[in-house]
XYZ file of C-alpha atoms in Angstrom:
609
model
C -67.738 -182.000 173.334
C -69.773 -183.935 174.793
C -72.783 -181.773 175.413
C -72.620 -181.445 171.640
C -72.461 -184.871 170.862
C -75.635 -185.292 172.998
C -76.938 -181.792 171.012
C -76.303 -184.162 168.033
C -78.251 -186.967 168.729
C -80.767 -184.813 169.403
C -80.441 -183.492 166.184
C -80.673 -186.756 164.555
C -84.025 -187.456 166.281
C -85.799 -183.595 164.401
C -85.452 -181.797 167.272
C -84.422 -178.392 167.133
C -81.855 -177.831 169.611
C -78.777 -175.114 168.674
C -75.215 -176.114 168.914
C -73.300 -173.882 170.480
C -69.880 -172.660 169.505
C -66.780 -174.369 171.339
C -64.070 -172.205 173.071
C -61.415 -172.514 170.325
C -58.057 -171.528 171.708
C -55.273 -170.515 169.089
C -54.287 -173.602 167.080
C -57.006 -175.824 168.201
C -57.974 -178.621 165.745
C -61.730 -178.393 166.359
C -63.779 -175.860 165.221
C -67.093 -174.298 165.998
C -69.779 -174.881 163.016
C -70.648 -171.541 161.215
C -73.437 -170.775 159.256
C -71.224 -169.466 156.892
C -68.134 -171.083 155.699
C -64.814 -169.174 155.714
C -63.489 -167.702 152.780
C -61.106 -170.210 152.021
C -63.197 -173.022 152.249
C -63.050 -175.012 148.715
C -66.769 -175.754 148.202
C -67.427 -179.494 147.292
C -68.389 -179.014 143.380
C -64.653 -177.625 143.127
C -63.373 -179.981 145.561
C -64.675 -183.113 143.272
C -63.881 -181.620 139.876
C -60.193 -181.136 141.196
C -60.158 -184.781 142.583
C -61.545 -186.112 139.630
C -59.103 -184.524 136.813
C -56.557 -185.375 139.163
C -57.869 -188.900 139.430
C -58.746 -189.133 135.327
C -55.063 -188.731 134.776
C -54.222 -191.417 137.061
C -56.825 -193.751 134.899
C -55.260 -193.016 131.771
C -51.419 -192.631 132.587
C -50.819 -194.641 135.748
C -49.057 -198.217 134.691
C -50.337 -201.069 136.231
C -47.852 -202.023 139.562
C -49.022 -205.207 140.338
C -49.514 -208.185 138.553
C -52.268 -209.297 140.804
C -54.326 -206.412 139.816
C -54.314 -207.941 136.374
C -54.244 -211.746 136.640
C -56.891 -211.796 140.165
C -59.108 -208.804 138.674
C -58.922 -207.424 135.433
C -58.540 -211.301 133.458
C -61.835 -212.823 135.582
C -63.700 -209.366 134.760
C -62.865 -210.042 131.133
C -63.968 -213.476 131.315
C -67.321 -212.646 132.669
C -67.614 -209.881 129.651
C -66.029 -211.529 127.076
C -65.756 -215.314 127.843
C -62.719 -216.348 127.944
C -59.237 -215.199 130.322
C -56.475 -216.181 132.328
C -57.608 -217.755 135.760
C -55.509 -218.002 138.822
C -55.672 -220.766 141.659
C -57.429 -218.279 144.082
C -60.089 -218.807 141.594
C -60.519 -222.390 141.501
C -63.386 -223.666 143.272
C -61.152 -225.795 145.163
C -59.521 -223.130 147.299
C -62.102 -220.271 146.316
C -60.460 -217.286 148.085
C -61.520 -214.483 145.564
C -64.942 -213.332 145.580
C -67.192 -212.998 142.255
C -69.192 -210.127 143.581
C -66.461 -207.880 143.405
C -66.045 -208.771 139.595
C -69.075 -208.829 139.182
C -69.784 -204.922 139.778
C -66.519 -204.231 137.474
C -68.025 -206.582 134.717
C -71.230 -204.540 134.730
C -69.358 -201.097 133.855
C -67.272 -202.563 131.201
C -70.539 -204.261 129.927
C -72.174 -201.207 129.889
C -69.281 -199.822 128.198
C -69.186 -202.233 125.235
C -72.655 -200.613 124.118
C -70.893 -197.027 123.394
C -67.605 -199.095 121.550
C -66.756 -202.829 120.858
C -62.883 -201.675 121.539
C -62.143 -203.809 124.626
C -59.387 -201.115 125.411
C -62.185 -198.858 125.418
C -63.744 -201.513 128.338
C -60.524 -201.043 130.106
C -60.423 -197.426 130.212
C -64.397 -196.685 131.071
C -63.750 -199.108 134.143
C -60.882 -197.234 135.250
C -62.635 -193.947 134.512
C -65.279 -195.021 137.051
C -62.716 -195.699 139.624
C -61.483 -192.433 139.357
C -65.108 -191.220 139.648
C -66.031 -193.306 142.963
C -62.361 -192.103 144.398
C -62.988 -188.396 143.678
C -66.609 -188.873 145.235
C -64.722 -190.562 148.304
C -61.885 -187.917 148.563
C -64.355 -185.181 148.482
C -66.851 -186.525 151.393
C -63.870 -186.903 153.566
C -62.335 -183.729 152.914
C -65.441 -181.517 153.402
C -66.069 -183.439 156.546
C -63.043 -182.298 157.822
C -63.165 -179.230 156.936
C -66.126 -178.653 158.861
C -65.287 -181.002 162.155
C -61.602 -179.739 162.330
C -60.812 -176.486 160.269
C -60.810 -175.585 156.858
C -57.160 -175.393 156.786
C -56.599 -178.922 157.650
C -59.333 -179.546 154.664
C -57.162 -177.723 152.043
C -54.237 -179.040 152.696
C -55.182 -182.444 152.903
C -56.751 -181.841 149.219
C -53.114 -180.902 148.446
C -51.780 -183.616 149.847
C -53.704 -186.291 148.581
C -53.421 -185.023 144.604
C -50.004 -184.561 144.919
C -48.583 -187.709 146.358
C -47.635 -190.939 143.982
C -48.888 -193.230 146.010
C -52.936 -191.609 145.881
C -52.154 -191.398 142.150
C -51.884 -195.096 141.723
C -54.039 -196.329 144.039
C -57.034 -193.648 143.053
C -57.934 -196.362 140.036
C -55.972 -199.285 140.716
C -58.558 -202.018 140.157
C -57.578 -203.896 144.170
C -59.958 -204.751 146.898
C -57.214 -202.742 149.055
C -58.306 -199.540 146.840
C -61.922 -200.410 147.037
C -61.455 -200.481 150.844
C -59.261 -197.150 150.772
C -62.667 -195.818 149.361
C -64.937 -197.546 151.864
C -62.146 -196.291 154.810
C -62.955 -192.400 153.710
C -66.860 -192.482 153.486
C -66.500 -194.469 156.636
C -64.416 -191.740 158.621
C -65.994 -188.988 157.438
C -69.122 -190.514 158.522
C -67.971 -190.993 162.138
C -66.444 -187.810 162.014
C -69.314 -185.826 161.259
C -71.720 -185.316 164.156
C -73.676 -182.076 162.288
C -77.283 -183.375 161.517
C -77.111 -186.415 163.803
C -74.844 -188.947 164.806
C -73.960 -191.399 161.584
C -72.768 -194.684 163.673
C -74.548 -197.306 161.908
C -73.195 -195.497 158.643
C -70.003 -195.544 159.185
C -70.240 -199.161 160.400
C -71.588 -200.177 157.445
C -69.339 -198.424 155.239
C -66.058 -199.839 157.414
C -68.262 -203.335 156.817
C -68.428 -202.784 153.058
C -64.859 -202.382 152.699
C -64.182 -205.864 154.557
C -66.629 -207.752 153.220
C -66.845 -207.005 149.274
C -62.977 -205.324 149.598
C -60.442 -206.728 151.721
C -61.441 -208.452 155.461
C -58.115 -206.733 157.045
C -59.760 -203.240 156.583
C -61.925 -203.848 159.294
C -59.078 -202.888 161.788
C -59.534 -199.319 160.711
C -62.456 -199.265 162.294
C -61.481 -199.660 165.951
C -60.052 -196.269 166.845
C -63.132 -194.422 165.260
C -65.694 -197.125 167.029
C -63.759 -197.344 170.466
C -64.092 -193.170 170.855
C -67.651 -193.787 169.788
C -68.185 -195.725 172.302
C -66.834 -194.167 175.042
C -68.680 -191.121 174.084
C -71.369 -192.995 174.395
C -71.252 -194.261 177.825
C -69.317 -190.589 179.033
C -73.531 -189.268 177.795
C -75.390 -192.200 178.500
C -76.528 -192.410 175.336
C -78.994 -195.433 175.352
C -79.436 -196.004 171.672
C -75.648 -196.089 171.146
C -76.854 -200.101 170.845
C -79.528 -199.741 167.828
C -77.113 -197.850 166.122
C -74.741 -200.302 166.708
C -77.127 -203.394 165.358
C -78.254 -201.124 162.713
C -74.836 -200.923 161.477
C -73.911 -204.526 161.772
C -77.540 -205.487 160.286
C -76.061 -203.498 157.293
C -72.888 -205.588 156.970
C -75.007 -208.896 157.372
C -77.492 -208.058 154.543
C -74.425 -206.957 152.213
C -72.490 -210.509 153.652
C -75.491 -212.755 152.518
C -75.503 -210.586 148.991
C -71.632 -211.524 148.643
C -72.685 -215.290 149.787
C -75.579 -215.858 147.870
C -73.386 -214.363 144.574
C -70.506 -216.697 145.111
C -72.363 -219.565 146.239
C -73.982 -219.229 142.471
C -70.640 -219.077 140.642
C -68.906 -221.606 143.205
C -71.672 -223.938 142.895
C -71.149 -224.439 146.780
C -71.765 -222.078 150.207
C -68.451 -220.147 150.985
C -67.883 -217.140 152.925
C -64.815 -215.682 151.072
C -63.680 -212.858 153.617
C -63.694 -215.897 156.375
C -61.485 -218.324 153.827
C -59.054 -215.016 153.219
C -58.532 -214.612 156.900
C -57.541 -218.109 157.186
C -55.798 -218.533 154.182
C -53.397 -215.561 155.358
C -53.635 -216.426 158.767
C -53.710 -219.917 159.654
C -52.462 -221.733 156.214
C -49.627 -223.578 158.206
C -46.067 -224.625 156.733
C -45.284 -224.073 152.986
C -48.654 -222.007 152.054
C -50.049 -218.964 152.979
C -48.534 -215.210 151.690
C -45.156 -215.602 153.031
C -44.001 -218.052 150.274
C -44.432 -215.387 148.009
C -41.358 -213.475 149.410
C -40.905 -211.785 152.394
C -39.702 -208.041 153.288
C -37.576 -206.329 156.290
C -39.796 -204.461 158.950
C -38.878 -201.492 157.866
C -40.239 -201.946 153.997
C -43.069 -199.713 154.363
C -41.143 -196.889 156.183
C -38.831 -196.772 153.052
C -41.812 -197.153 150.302
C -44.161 -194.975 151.940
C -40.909 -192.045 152.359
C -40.962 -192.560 148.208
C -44.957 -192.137 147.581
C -45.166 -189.504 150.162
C -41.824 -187.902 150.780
C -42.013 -184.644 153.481
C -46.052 -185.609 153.669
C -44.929 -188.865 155.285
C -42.820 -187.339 157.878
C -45.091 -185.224 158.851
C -47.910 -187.759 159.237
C -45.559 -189.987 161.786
C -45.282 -186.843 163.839
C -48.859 -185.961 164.141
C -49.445 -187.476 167.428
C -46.755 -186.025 169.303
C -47.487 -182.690 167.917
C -50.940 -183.142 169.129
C -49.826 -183.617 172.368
C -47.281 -181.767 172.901
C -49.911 -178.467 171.281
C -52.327 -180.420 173.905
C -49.435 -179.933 176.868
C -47.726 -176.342 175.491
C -50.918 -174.201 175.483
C -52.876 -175.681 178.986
C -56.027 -176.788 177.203
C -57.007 -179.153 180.170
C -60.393 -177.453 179.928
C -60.761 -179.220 176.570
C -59.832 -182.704 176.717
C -62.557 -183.906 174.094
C -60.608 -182.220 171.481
C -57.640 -183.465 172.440
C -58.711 -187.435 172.566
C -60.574 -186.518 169.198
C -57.685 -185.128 167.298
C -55.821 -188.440 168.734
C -58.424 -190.801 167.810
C -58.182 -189.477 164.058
C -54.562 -189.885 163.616
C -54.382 -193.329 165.426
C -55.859 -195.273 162.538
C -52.661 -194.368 160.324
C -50.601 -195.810 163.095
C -52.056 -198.906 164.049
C -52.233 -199.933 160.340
C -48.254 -199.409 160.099
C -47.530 -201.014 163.047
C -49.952 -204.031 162.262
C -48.573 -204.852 158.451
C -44.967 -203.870 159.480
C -44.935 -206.878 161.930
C -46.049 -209.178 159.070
C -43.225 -210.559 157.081
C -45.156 -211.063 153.663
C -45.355 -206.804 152.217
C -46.790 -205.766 149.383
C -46.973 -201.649 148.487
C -50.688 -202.475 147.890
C -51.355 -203.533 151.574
C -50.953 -199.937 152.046
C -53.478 -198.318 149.957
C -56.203 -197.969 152.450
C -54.403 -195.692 154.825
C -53.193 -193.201 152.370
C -55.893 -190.986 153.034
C -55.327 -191.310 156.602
C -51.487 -190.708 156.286
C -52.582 -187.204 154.262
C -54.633 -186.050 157.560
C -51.902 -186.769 159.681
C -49.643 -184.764 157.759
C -52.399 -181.753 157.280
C -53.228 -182.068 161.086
C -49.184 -182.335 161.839
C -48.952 -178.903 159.280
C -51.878 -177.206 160.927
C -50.270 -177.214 164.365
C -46.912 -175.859 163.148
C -49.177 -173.414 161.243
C -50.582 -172.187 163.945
C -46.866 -171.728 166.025
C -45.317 -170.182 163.125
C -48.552 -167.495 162.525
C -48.035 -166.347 166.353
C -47.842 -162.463 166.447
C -46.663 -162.437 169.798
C -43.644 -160.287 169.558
C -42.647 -161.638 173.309
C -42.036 -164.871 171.300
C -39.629 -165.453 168.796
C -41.452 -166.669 166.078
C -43.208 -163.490 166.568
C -40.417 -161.062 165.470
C -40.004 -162.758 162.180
C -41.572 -161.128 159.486
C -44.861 -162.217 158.189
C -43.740 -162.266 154.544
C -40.662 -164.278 155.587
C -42.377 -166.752 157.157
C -45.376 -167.023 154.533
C -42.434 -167.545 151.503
C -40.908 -170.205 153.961
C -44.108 -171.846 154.366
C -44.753 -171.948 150.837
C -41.825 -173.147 149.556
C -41.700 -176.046 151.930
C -45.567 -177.158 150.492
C -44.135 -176.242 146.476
C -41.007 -178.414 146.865
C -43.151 -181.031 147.937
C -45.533 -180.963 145.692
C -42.374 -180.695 143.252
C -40.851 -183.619 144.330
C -44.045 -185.621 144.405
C -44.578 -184.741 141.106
C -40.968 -185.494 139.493
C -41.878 -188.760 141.341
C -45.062 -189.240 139.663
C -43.961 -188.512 136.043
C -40.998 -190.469 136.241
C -43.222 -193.536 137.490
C -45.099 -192.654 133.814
C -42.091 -192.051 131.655
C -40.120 -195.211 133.085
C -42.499 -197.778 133.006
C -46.008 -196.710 130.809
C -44.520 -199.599 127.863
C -46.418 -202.288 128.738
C -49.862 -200.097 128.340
C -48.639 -198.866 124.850
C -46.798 -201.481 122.855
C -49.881 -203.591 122.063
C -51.267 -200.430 120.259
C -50.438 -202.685 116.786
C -53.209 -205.511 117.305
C -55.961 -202.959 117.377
C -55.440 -202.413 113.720
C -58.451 -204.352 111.975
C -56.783 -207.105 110.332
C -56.218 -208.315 113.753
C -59.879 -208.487 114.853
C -61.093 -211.323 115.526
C -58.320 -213.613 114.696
C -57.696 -216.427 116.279
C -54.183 -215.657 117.224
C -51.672 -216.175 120.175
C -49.677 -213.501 121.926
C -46.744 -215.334 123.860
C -45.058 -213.850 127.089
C -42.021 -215.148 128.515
C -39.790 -213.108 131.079
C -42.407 -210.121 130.720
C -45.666 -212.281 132.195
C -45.952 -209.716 135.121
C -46.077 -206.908 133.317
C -49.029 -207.429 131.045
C -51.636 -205.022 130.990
C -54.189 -208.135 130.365
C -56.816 -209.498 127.699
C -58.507 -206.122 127.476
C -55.294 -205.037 124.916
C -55.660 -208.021 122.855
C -58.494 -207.858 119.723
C -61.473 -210.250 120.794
C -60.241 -213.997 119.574
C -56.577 -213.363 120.418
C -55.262 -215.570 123.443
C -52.741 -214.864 125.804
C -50.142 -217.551 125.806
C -46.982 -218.049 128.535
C -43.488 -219.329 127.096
C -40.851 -220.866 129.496
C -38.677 -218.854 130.900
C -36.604 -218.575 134.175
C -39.704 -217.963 136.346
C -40.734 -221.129 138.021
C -43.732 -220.614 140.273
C -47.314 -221.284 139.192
C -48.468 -219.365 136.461
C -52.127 -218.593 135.479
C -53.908 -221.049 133.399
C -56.633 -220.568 130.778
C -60.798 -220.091 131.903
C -61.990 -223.204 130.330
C -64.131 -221.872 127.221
C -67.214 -224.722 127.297
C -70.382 -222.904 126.772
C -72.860 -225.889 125.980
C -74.306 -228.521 129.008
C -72.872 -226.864 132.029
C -74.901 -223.888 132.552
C -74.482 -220.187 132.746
C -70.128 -219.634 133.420
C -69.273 -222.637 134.644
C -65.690 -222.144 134.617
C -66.371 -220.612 137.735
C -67.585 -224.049 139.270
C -65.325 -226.858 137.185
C -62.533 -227.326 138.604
C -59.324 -226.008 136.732
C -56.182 -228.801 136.339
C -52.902 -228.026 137.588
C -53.807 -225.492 140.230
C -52.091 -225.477 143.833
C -51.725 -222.971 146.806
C -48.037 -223.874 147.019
C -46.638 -221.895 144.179
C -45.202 -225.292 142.439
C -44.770 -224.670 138.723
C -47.189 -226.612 136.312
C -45.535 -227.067 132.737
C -48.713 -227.457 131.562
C -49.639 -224.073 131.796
C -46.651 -223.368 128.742
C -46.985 -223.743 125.247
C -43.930 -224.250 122.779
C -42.458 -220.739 121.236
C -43.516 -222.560 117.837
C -47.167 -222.089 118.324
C -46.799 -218.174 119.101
C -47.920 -215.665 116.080
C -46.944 -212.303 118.273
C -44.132 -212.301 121.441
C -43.863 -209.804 123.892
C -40.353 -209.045 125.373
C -37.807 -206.330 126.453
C -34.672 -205.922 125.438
C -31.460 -204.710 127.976
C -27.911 -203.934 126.585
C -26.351 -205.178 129.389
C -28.425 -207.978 130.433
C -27.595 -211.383 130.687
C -29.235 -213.724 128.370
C -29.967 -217.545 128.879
C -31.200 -220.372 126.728
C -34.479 -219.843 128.853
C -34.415 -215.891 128.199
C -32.843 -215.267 124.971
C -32.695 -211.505 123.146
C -35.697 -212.603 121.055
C -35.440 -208.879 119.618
C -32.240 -209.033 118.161
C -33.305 -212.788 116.474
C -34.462 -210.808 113.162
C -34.458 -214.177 111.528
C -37.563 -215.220 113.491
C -39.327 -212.276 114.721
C -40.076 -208.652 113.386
C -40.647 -205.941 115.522
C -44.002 -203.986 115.297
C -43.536 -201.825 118.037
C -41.166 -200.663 120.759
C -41.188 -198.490 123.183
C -38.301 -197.224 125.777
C -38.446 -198.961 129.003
C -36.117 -197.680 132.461
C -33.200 -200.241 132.658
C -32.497 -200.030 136.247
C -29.706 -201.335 136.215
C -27.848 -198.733 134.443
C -29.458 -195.788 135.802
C -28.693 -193.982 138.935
C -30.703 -193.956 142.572
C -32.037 -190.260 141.455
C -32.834 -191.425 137.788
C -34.798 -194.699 138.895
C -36.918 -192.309 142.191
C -37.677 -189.369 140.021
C -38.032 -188.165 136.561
C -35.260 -186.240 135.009
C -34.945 -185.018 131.353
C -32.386 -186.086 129.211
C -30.927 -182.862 128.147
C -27.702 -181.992 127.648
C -26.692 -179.842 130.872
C -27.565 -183.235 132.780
C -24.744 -185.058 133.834
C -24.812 -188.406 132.052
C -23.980 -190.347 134.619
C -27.223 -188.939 136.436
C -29.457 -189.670 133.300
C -31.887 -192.051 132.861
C -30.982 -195.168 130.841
C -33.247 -196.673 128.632
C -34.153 -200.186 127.528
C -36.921 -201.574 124.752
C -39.789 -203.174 125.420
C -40.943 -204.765 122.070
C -44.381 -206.417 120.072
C -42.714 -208.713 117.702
C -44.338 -211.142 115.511
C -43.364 -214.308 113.625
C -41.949 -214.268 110.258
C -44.069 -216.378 108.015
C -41.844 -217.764 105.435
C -42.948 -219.382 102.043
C -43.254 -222.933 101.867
C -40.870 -224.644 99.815
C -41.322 -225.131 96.424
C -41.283 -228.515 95.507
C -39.054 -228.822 91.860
């Protein structure tokens, strides 16, 4: 391994030196390059289009998880194409802990957007669209790079694992710097990975650097596995340039750290370095701020929401590592230890990610996102070893006396039921909780453009799908109601004497990193032409959350749509889908809510006699 990683850099300088073929016991990870691929190599333009579809579903079907997606993306994005939006505290110059750039580069596409239709859900869509686009192009570099560095088998089934699983489907085009750095984390491992052609250090730096800097800071742990073997490599060959590719990397990461500076120094009106201010926000906020007064989660959260995203691909991806070694110890490859530390150093990343976030007591299933590609190599890697046990022939061995059709249908219906439960998973995600995407269908109708209207949201705040769904002119407008943390306020709307957006520089009222509620951010129920609210049969109602649906006096209902009421369905019902037929049991049927666009009854004045 090493001689070829010397061969490599080589390589990478035009010199024509030939790589020649590793000894590749039975089962090892690490394969020889060919000339020619295997047969069942996907090649890439199949790889991508499969991705992609994959990933265009996701864009148009997938409902949005997280409020922050909406409120600390999606709202400035629409501000910057449209003018006006919700802002959050992050936001306000005062604490400035979001970064424009990032918006920025969304803005542009739905900009670009509003030139083939004026429909802002039309904005919405084309954005996500791209995100599925940039994820596919991700997916497939990593994939084909493993392929070739490990073995097309561990390529094809990490392609299956990755479209299949819940958790790629919603993170493939959520709009979150933790997505953005789960596609940064694959273009940067693949590029580390990949030795053919030359060694790709400085790439992969930069890529890692990308995802940290424009994404999320904490990404940059991935990194240190991948740059630690690279390293050692580097002295094992005394490879003297190992250092320019180094500062090459990190000169990368600088010039794309003064872009992100220089952008929100312009909107902020003032010099900040935004990945810095996260890492101390989270970090080193002190009593009463930082993440943890947001809520706080059991070590064990992750274990329990990854085992729902990922089901049997999870398991397998926490056993990769002794499987490794234990393949490493079971078949005497002492005479290869490089592929034995490599196959290690490519499953470790998945680990120390766990291990780092499960310590932290502030979780979020978003904090997650950019290891899910490195969770589906585990699992391939973890499959490809038991793959190669159960394929033995050796009819000494007793693995070797079962039938190969027996052991091919067992095979296969282990990777079908998991791709079967996976997908029951993923539709019943859809079915249970799409609503919120749908029910503002009504205000696209044309009487509603351009009026100067208000939609209200009480109990339902985190759940909208933001100002994209609303016709251009309609505001977004909270009512009390039990919630009583800080709520987003309004972008201020001045356009004349303060220069191009200055929202982004004036300092909002009523903002605070302490999650204290600010009344001022409400308006009264009075002023609201259109409410948004669901309705539950068994739910409890309170003079701060009344059944606004079933007050027919006040409010009409323009459209509903069924919502999952949790707490009348089952554990089965709320994990996957299941249809409500009538061979079901009832009791293991889903049961079904409303979630409602209602609008204000205008009556007649009175008639004066």
């Amino acid at each position: 391994m090493a001689n070829i990683r010397a061969q490599s850099q080589a390589r990478g300088k035009n010199q024509e030196v030939p790589i020649p073929p590793l000894a590749r016991p039975e089962g090892a990870l690490t394969q020889p390059p060919k000339s020619h691929p295997p047969e069942f190599f996907v090649p890439q333009r199949i790889t991508i289009t499969i991705f992609f579809l994959v990933n265009l579903l996701a864009a148009f079907y997938a409902p949005i998880q997280d409020c922050d997606e909406v409120y600390n993306y999606w709202e400035p994005t629409h501000y910057l194409s449209h003018h006006y939006g919700l802002q959050t505290w992050e936001y306000a110059p005062e604490f400035s802990i979001r970064s424009w750039l990032y918006i920025f580069i969304h803005a542009i596409i739905g900009k670009l957007a509003s030139f083939i239709s004026s429909r802002k859900t039309f904005q919405f869509y084309a954005v996500r669209m791209v995100l599925a686009l940039a994820c596919a192009f991700s997916e497939t570099r990593l994939c084909a790079t493993i392929s070739r560095t490990l073995n097309p088998r561990v390529g094809v089934m990490f392609m299956i694992a990755m479209i299949s699983s819940p958790g790629m489907f919603h993170a493939s085009v959520a709009y979150l710097p933790s997505s953005f750095s789960m596609y940064t984390a694959m273009l940067g491992a693949a590029a580390f990975m990949d030795w053919l052609g030359g060694l790709k250090t400085a790439e992969g730096i930069m890529w890692f650097g990308i995802g940290a800097i424009v994404g999320w800071p904490f990404a940059a742990a991935l990194i240190a596995p991948l740059l630690l073997e690279d390293m050692y490599m580097a002295y094992r060959t005394k490879d003297r340039e190992a250092a320019f590719r180094y500062a090459d990397g990190i000169s990368r990461c600088l010039v794309v750290l003064a872009l992100q500076a220089s952008v929100d120094t312009f909107f902020y009106h003032k010099v900040v370095i935004i990945p810095w201010r996260i890492v101390v926000y989270n970090i080193f906020s002190g009593s009463g701020r930082g993440p943890d007064i947001f809520g706080t989660e059991p070590w064990h959260f992750y274990l329990r929401n990854l085992s729902l995203n990922f089901n049997f691909w999870f398991l397998l991806a926490i056993v990769a590592a002794p499987l490794i070694e234990a393949d490493f110890r079971l078949r005497n490859r002492k005479s290869l230890p490089q592929n034995h530390i490599r196959s290690l150093v490519f499953v470790s990343p998945f680990y120390l990610w766990l291990a780092i976030f499960s310590v932290q007591p502030h979780k979020e299933e978003r904090f997650m996102y950019p290891i899910y590609p490195f969770l589906c190599l585990n699992c391939a890697m973890a499959l490809h070893i038991l793959l190669s046990y159960l394929g033995t022939s050796d009819r000494r061995k007793l693995l070797g006396k079962i039938p190969a059709g027996v052991k091919f249908a067992g095979i296969s219906m282990f990777v079908l039921f998991t791709v079967g439960v996976s997908i029951l998973r993923t539709v019943g995600i859809v079915t249970a909780y799409q609503a919120p995407l749908q029910v503002y269908s009504p205000l696209q109708h044309p009487r509603y453009s351009n009026s100067e209207e208000t939609v209200c949201l009480g109990k339902e705040w985190y759940r909208f799908p933001s100002s994209y769904f609303l016709p251009s002119g309609t505001r977004a407008r909270f009512v009390k109601s039990a919630f009583n943390g800080l709520l987003p306020g309004q972008f201020n709307e001045a356009k004349d004497g303060f220069g191009l957006f200055p929202v982004t520089w004036l300092e909002p009222s009523g903002m605070n990193d302490q999650n204290i509620e600010d009344p001022g951010k409400y308006i009264d129920i009075d002023h609201c032409t259109f409410l948004v609210d669901s309705y539950f049969s068994e739910a409890q109602q309170s003079s701060l959350e009344p059944a606004y649906v079933l007050d027919k006096e006040t409010w009409e209902t323009l459209e509903c749509r069924s919502f999952l009421d949790t707490s009348k369905t089952g554990l089965l019902g709320r994990i996957f889908w299941i249809p409500d037929i009538k061979i079901i049991p009832l009791r293991l049927r889903r049961k079904w809510g409303r979630y409602c666009l209602l609008r204000r009854i205008r009556k007649p004045p009175l008639q004066m006699t």
